[in-house]
Tab-separated table of C-alpha atoms in Angstrom:
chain	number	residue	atom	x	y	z
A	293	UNK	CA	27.729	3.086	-5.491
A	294	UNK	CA	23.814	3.196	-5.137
A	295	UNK	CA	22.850	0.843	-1.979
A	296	UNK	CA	19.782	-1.083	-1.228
A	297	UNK	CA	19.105	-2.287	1.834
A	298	UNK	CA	17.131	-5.407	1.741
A	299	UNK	CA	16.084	-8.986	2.708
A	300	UNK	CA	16.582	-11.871	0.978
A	301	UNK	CA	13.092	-13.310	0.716
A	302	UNK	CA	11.127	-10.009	0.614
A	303	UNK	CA	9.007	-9.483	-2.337
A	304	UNK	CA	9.156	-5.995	-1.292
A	305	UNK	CA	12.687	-6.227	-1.761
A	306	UNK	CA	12.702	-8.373	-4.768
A	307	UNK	CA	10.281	-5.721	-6.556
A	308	UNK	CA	12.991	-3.149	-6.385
A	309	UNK	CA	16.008	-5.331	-7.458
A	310	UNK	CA	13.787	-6.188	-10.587
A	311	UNK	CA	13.119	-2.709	-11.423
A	312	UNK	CA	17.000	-2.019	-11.231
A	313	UNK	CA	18.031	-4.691	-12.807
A	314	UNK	CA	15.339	-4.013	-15.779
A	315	UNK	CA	16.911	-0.269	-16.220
A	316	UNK	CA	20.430	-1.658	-15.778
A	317	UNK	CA	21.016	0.223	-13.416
A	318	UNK	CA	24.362	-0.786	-10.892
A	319	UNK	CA	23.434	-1.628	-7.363
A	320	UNK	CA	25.324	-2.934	-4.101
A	321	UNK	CA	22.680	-5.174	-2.207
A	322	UNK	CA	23.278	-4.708	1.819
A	323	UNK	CA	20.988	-7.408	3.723
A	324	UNK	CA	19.227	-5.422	6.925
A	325	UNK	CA	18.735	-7.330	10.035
A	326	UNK	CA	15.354	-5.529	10.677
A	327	UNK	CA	14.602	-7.459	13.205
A	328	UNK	CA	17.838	-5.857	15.237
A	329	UNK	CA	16.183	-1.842	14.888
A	330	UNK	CA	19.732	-0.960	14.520
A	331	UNK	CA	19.385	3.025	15.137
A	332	UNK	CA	21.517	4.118	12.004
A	333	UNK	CA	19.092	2.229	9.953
A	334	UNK	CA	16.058	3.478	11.414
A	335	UNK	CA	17.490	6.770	10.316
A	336	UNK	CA	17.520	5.997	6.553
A	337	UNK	CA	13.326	4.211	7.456
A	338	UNK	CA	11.747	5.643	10.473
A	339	UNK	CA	9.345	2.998	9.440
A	340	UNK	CA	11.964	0.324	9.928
A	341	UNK	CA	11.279	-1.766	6.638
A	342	UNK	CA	12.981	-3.027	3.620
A	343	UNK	CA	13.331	-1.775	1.456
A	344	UNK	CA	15.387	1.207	1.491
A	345	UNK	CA	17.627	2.489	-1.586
A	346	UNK	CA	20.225	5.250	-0.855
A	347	UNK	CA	21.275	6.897	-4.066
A	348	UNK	CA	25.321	7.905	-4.538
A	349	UNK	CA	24.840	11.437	-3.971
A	350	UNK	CA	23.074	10.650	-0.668
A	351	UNK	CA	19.477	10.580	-1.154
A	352	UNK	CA	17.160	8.423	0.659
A	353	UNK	CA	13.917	6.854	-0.475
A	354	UNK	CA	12.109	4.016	1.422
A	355	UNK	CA	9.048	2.008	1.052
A	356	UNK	CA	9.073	-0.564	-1.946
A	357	UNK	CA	6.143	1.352	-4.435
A	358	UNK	CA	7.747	4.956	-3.759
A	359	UNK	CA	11.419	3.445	-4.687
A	360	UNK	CA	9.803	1.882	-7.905
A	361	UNK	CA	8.215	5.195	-8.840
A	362	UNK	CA	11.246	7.643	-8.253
A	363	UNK	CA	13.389	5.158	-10.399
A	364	UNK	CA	10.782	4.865	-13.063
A	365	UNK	CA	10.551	8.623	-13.275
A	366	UNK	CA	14.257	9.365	-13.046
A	367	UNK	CA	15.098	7.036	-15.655
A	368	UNK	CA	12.688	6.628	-18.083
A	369	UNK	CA	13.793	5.290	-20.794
A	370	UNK	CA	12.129	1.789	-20.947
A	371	UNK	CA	8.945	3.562	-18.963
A	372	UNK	CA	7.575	0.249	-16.494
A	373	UNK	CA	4.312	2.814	-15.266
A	374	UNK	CA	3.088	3.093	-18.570
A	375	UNK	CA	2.099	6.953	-20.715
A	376	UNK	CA	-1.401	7.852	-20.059
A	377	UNK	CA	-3.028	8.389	-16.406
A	378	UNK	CA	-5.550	5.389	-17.206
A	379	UNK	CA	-2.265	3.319	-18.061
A	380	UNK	CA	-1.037	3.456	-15.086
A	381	UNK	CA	-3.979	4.133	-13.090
A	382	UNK	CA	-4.416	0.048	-14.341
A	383	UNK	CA	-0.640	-0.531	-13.550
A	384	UNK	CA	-1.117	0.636	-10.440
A	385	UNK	CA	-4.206	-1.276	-9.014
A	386	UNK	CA	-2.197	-4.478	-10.077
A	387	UNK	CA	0.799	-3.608	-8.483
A	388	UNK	CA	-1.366	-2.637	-5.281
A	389	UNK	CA	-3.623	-6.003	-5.808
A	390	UNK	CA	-0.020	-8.191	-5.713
A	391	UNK	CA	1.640	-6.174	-2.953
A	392	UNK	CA	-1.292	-5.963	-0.549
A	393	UNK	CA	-3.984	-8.621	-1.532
A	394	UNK	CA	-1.691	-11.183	-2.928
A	395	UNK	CA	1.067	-10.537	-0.020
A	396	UNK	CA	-1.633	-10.704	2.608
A	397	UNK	CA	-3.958	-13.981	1.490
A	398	UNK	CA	-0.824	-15.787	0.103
A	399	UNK	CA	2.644	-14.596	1.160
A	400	UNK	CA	2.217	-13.937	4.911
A	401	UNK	CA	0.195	-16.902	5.145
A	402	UNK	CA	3.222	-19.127	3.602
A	403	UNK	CA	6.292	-17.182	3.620
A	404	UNK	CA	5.581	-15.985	7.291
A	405	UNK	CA	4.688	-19.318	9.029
A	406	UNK	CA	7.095	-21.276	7.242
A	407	UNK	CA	10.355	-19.071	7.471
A	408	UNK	CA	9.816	-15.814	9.336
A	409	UNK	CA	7.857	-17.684	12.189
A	410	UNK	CA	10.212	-20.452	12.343
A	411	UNK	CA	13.254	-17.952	12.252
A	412	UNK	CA	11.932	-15.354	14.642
A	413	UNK	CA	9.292	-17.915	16.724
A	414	UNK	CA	12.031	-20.919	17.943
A	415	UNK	CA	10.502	-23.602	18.609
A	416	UNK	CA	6.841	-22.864	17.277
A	417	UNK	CA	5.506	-24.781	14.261
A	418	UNK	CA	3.536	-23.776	11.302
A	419	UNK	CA	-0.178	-22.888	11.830
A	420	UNK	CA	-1.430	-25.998	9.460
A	421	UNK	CA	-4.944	-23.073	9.225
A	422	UNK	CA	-2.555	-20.682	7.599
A	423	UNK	CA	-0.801	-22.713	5.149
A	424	UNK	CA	-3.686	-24.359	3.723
A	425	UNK	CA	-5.012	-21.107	3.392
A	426	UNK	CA	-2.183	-19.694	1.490
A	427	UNK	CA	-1.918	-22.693	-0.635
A	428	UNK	CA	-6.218	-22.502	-1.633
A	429	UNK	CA	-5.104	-18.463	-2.223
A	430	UNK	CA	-2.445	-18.872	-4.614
A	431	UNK	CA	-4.673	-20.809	-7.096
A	432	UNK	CA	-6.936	-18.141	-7.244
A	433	UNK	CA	-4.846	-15.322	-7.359
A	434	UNK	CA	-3.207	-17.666	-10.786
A	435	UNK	CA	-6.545	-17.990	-12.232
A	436	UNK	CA	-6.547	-14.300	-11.891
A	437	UNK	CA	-3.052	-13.797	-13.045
A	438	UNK	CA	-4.579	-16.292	-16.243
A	439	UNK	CA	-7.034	-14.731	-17.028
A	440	UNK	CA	-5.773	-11.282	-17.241
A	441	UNK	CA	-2.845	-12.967	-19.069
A	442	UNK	CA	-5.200	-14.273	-21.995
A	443	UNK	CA	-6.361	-10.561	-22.788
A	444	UNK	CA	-3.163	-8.681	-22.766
A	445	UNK	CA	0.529	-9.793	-23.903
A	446	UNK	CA	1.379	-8.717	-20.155
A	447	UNK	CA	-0.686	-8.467	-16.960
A	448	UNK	CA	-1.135	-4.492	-17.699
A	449	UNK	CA	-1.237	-4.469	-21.423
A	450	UNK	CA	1.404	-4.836	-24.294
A	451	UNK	CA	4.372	-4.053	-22.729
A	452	UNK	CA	6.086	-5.219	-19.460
A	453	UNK	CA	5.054	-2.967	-16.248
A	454	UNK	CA	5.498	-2.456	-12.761
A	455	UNK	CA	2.305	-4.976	-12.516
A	456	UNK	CA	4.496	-7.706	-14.047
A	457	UNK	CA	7.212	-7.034	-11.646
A	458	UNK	CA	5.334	-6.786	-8.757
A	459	UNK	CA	3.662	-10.367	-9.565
A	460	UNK	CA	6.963	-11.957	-9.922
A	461	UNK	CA	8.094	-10.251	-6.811
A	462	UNK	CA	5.352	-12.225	-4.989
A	463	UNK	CA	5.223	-15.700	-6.928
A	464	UNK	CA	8.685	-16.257	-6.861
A	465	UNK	CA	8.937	-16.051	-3.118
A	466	UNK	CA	6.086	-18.458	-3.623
A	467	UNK	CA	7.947	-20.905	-6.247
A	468	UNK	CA	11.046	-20.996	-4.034
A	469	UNK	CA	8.942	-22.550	-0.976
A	470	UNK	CA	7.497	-25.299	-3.814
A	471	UNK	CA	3.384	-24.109	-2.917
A	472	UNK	CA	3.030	-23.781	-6.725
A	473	UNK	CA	1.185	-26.512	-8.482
A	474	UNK	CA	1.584	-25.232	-12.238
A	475	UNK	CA	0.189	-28.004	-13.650
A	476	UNK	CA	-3.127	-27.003	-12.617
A	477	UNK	CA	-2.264	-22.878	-13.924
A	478	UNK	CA	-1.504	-23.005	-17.656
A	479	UNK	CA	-1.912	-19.455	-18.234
A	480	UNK	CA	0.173	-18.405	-15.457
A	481	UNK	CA	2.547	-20.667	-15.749
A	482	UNK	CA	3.237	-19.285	-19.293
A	483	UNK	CA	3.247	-16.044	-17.977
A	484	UNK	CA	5.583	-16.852	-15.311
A	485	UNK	CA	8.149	-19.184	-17.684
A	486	UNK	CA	7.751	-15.154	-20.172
A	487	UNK	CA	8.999	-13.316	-17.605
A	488	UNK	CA	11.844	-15.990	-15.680
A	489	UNK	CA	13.377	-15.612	-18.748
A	490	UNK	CA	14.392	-12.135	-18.893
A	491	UNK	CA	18.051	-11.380	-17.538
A	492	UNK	CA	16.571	-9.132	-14.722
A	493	UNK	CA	15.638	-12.510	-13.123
A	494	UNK	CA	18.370	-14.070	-13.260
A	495	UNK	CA	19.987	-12.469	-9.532
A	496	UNK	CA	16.591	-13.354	-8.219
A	497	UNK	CA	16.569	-17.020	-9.403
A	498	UNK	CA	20.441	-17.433	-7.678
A	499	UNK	CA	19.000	-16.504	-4.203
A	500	UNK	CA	19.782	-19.387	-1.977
A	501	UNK	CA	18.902	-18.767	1.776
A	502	UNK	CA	21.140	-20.737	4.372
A	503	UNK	CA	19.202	-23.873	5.863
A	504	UNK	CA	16.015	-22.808	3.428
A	505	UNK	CA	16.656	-24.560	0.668
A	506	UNK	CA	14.448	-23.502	-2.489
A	507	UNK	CA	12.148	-26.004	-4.415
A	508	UNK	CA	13.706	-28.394	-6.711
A	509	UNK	CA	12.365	-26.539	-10.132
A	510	UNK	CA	13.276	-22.930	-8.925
A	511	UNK	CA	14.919	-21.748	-11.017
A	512	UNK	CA	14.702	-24.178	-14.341
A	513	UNK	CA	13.031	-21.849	-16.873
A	514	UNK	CA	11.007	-24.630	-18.006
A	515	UNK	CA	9.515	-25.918	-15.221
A	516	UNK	CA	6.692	-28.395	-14.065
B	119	UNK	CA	-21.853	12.623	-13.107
B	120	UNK	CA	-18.767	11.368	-11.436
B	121	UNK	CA	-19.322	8.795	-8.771
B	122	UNK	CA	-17.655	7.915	-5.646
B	123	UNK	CA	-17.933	3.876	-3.866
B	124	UNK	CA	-17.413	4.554	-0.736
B	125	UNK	CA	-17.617	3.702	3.083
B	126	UNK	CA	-18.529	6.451	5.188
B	127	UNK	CA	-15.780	6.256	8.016
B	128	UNK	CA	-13.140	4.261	5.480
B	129	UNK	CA	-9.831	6.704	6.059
B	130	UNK	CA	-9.076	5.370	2.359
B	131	UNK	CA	-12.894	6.601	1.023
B	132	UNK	CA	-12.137	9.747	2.725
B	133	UNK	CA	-8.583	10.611	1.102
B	134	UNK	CA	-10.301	10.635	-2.409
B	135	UNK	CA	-13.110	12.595	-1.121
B	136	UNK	CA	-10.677	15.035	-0.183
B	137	UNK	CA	-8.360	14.854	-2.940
B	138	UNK	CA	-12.040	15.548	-5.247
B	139	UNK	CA	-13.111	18.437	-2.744
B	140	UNK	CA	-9.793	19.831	-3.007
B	141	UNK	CA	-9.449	19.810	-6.659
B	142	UNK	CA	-13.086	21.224	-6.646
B	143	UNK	CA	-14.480	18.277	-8.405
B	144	UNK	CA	-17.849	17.443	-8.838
B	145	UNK	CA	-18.922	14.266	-7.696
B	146	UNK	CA	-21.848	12.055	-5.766
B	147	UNK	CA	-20.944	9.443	-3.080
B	148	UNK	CA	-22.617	6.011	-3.312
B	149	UNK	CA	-22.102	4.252	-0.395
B	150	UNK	CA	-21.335	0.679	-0.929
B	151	UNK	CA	-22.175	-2.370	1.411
B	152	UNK	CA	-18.971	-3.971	0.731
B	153	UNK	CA	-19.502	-6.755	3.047
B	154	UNK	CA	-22.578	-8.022	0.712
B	155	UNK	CA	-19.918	-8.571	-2.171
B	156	UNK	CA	-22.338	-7.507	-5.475
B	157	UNK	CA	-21.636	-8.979	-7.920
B	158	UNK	CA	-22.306	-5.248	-9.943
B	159	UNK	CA	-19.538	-3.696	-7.631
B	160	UNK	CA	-17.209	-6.668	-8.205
B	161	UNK	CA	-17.271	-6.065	-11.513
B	162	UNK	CA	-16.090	-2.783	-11.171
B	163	UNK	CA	-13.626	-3.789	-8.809
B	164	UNK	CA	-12.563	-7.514	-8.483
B	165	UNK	CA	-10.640	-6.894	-4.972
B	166	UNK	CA	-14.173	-5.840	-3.475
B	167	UNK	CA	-12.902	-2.854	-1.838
B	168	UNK	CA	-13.854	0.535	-1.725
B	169	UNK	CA	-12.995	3.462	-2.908
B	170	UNK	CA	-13.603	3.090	-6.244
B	171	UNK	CA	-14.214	6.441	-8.527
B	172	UNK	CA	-16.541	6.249	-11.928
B	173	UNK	CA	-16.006	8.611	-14.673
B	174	UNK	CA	-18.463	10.095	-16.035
B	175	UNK	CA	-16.874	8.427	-19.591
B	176	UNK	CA	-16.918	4.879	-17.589
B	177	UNK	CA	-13.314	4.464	-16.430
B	178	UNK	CA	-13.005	3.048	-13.499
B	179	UNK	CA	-10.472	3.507	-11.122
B	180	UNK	CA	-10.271	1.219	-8.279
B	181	UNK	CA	-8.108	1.282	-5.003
B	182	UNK	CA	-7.545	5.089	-2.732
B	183	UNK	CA	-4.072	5.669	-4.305
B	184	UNK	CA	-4.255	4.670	-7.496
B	185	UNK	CA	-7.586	7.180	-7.388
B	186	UNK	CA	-5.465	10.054	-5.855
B	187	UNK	CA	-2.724	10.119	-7.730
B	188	UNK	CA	-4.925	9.477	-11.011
B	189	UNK	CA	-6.529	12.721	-10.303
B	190	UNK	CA	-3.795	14.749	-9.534
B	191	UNK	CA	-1.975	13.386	-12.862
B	192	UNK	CA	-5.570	14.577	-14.823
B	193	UNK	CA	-5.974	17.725	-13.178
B	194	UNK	CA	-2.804	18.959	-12.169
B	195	UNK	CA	-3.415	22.745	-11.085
B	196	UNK	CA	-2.601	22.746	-8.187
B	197	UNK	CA	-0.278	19.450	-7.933
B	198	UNK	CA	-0.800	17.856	-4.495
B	199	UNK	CA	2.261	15.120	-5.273
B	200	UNK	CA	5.236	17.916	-5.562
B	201	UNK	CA	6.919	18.904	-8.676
B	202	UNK	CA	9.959	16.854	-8.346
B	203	UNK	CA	10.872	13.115	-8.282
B	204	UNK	CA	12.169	13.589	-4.732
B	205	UNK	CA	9.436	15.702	-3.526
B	206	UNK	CA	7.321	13.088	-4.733
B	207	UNK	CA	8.888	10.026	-3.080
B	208	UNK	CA	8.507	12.199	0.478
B	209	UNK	CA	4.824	12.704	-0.305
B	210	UNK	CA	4.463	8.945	-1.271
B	211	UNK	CA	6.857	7.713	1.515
B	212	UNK	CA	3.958	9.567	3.918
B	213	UNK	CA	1.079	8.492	2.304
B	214	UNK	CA	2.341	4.638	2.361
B	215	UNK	CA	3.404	5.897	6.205
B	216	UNK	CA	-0.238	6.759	7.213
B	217	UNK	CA	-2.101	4.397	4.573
B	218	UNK	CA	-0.157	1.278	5.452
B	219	UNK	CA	1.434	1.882	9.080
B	220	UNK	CA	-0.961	4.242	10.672
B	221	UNK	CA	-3.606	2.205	9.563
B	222	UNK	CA	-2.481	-1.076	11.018
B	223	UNK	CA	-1.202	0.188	14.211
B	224	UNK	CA	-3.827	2.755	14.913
B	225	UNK	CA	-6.864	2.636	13.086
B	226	UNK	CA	-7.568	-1.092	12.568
B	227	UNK	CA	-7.272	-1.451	16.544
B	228	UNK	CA	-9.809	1.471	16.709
B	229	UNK	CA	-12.515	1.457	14.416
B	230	UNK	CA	-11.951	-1.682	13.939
B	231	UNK	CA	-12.796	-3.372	17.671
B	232	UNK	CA	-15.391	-0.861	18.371
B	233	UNK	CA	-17.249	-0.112	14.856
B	234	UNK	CA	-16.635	-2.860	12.626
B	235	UNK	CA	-16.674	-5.744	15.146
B	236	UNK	CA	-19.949	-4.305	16.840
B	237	UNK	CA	-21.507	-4.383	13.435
B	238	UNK	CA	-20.527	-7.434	11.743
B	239	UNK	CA	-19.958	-9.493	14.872
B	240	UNK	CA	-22.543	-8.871	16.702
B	241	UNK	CA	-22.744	-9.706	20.320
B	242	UNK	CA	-19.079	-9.659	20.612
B	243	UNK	CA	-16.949	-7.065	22.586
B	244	UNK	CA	-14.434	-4.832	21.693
B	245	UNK	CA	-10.750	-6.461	22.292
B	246	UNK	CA	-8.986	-4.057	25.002
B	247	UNK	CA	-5.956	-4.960	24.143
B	248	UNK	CA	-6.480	-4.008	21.220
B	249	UNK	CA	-7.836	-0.864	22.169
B	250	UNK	CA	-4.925	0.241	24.466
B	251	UNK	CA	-2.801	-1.042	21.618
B	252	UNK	CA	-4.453	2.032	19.648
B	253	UNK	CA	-4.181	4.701	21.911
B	254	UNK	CA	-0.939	4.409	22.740
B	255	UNK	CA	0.316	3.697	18.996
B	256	UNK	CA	-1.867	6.602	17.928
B	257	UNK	CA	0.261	9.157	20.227
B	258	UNK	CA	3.455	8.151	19.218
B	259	UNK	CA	1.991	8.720	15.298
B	260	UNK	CA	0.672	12.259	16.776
B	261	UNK	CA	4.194	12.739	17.998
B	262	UNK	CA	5.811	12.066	14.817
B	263	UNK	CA	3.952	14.118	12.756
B	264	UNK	CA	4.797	17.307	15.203
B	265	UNK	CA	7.873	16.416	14.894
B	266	UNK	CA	7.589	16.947	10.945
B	267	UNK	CA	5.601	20.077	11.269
B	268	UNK	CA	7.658	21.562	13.601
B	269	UNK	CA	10.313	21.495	10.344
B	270	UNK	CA	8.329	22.082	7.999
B	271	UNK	CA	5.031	24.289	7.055
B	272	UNK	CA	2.764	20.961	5.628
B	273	UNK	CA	3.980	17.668	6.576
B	274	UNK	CA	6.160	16.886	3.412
B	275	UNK	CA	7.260	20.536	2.737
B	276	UNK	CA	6.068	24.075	2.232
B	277	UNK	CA	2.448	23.010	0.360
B	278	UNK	CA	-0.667	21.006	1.266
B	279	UNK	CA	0.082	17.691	-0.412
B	280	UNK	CA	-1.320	14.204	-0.568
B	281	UNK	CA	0.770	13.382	2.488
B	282	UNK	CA	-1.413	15.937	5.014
B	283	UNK	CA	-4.761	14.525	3.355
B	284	UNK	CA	-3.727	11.079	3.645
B	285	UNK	CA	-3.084	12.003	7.070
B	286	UNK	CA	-6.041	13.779	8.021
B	287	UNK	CA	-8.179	10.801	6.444
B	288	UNK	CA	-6.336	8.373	9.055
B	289	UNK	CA	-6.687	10.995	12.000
B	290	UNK	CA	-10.471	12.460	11.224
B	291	UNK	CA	-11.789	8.925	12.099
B	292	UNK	CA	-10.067	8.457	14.995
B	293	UNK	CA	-10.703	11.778	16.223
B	294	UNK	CA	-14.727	11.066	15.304
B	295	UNK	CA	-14.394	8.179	18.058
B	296	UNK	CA	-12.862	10.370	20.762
B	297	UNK	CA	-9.722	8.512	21.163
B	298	UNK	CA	-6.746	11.542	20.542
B	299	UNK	CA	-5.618	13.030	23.971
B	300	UNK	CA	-4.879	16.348	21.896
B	301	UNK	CA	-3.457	18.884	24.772
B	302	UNK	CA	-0.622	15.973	24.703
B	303	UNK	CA	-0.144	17.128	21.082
B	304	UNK	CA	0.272	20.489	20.845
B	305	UNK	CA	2.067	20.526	17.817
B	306	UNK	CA	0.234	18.039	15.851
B	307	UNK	CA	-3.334	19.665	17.067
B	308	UNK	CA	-1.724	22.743	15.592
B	309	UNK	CA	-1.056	21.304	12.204
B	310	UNK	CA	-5.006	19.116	12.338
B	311	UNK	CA	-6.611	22.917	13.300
B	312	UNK	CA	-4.920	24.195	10.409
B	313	UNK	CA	-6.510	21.704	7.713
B	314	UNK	CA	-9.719	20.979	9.361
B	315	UNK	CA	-10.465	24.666	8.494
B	316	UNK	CA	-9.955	23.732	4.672
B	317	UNK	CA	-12.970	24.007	2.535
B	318	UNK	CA	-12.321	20.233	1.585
B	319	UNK	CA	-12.861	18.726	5.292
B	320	UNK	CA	-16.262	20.749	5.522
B	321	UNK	CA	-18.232	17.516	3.880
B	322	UNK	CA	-16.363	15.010	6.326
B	323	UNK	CA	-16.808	17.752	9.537
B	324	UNK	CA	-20.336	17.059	8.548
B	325	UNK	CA	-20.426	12.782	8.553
B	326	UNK	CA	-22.558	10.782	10.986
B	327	UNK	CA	-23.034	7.333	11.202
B	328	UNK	CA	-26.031	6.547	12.447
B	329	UNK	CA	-25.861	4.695	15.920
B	330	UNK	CA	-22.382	5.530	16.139
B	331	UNK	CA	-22.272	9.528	16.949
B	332	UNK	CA	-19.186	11.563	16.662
B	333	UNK	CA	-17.044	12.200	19.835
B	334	UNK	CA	-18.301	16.084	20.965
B	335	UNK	CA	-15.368	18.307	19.492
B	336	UNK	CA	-15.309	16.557	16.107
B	337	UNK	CA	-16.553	19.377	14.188
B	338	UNK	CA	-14.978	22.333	16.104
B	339	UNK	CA	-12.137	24.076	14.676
B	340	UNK	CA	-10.513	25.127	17.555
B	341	UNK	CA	-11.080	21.742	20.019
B	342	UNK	CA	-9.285	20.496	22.674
């Protein structure tokens, strides 16, 4: 059986069990301690990160964008990277925008001081800097999502893309820690409700981490 | 004509420069005060970060990889992402490697305390921790990319790919400063001699940034 290794609140890792789930493809999820360096796994990742997907017949491929690509191209049936170059030359600055701009101006700001600091940090407390930050970020980045959202059907274009996985990757790390005030985000949040909806989400919207509960509305597809 | 936004001693402005020169593309560089945040280059790219490439028909393509493999897909003659889906995800697992990790670990410390900080916080001194956090990290890169050419004849195979020119964008810049120890690196000085004679790093042999010379050997193909 095909194997990702992964972590439970990683967009990274969430981007991949999206793109899986979209091409129905079967999967065994194995959570990495990364934070351990075990030596076998730093065999599969020099690079020690999640995510890493080992196929059945043994190969390896690591690094969240390269394991979306390979799968796209390998089983392209319901294409997610689009069919001209400028297609998914546009896919692929939104998927870049969520997973670096997005990840570093929101995610790490929340994600990292709330769970990973408090997990990895004992004793230390949020930096009250950061999460204001992260929580002034996130409304932009929506009005982005918006207004990209009131031009096209989906963040790329017509059709669902890696873009619209990538996003959800990010916001529904977001949405589990409650920093979301949709109210305010319209567009987004219509986007968002599109897109919670489809069965690929639905392993996503069952994570539950132990003593990190998510937000109330987490996983309600209509949602406030 | 075909215009490049760039940054003259941005690794990421320099992997599409090489990507063009290697594809013998035309083009003309426009260098880009990216700190002054025009509202004309926003435009063109709403992250505010250079590269970005202009068409001569318009299209714009914004962000280094998204460029690359954009051109590669449009001129594919001599393919610089493999020919297979695995070959690929090697290629793209070591341009994320040197793009994402490299770039943190190495060249942020670098050019970062002693270029960027000098220039846009002026009066204050280069960080030495972060300095010696560079040089060492940067060895232990030069180390693991003998280790690849040692096995193989580029770094992700038998051909020059996007992985050696995402690599020698990364390494060029830090070489320009003086900070690679290379008779510690035998085999990685090998594999840098062998692509800084390439026709494509003659334009970047050539940079200087004014106030900010190059370290002595930077332009020498055999160096040490």
């Amino acid at each position: 059986m095909r194997q990702l290794y992964h972590f439970w609140l990683s967009p990274f890792s969430r981007k991949v069990r999206l793109v899986l789930a979209e091409k129905k493809l079967d999967f065994e999820l194995v959570a990495e301690p990364v934070w351990e360096r075990r030596e076998e796994f730093l065999r599969l990742n020099p690079a020690g990160q999640v995510p890493v997907l080992q196929e059945e017949d043994g190969t390896i491929i690591a690094d969240s964008t390269v394991i979306c690509e390979y799968i796209d191209e390998v089983h392209n049936d319901a294409p997610l990277m689009g069919s001209t170059p400028v297609e998914r030359a546009e896919i692929r600055r939104l998927v870049a925008w969520f997973d670096g701009k997005f990840n570093t101006e929101v995610t790490d700001n929340l994600l990292g001081e709330k769970y990973l600091k408090r997990y990895f940090a004992k004793g230390s407390t949020p930096d009250t800097g950061c999460l204001r930050a992260g929580r002034v970020n996130v409304g932009h980045h929506l009005d982005y999502l918006g207004w990209l959202f009131e031009r096209r059907k989906w963040l790329a274009g017509d059709h669902l893309t890696m873009a619209d996985i990538a996003a959800a990757a990010q916001i529904s790390v977001i949405d589990y820690m409650g920093d979301i005030k949709w109210a305010r985000h319209e567009r987004a949040k219509e986007w968002y409700m599109r897109i919670k909806s489809r069965p690929s989400m639905r392993e996503i919207l069952a994570d539950r981490q132990v003593g990190f509960p998510p937000s109330s509305h987490y996983a309600d597809l209509d949602f406030e």
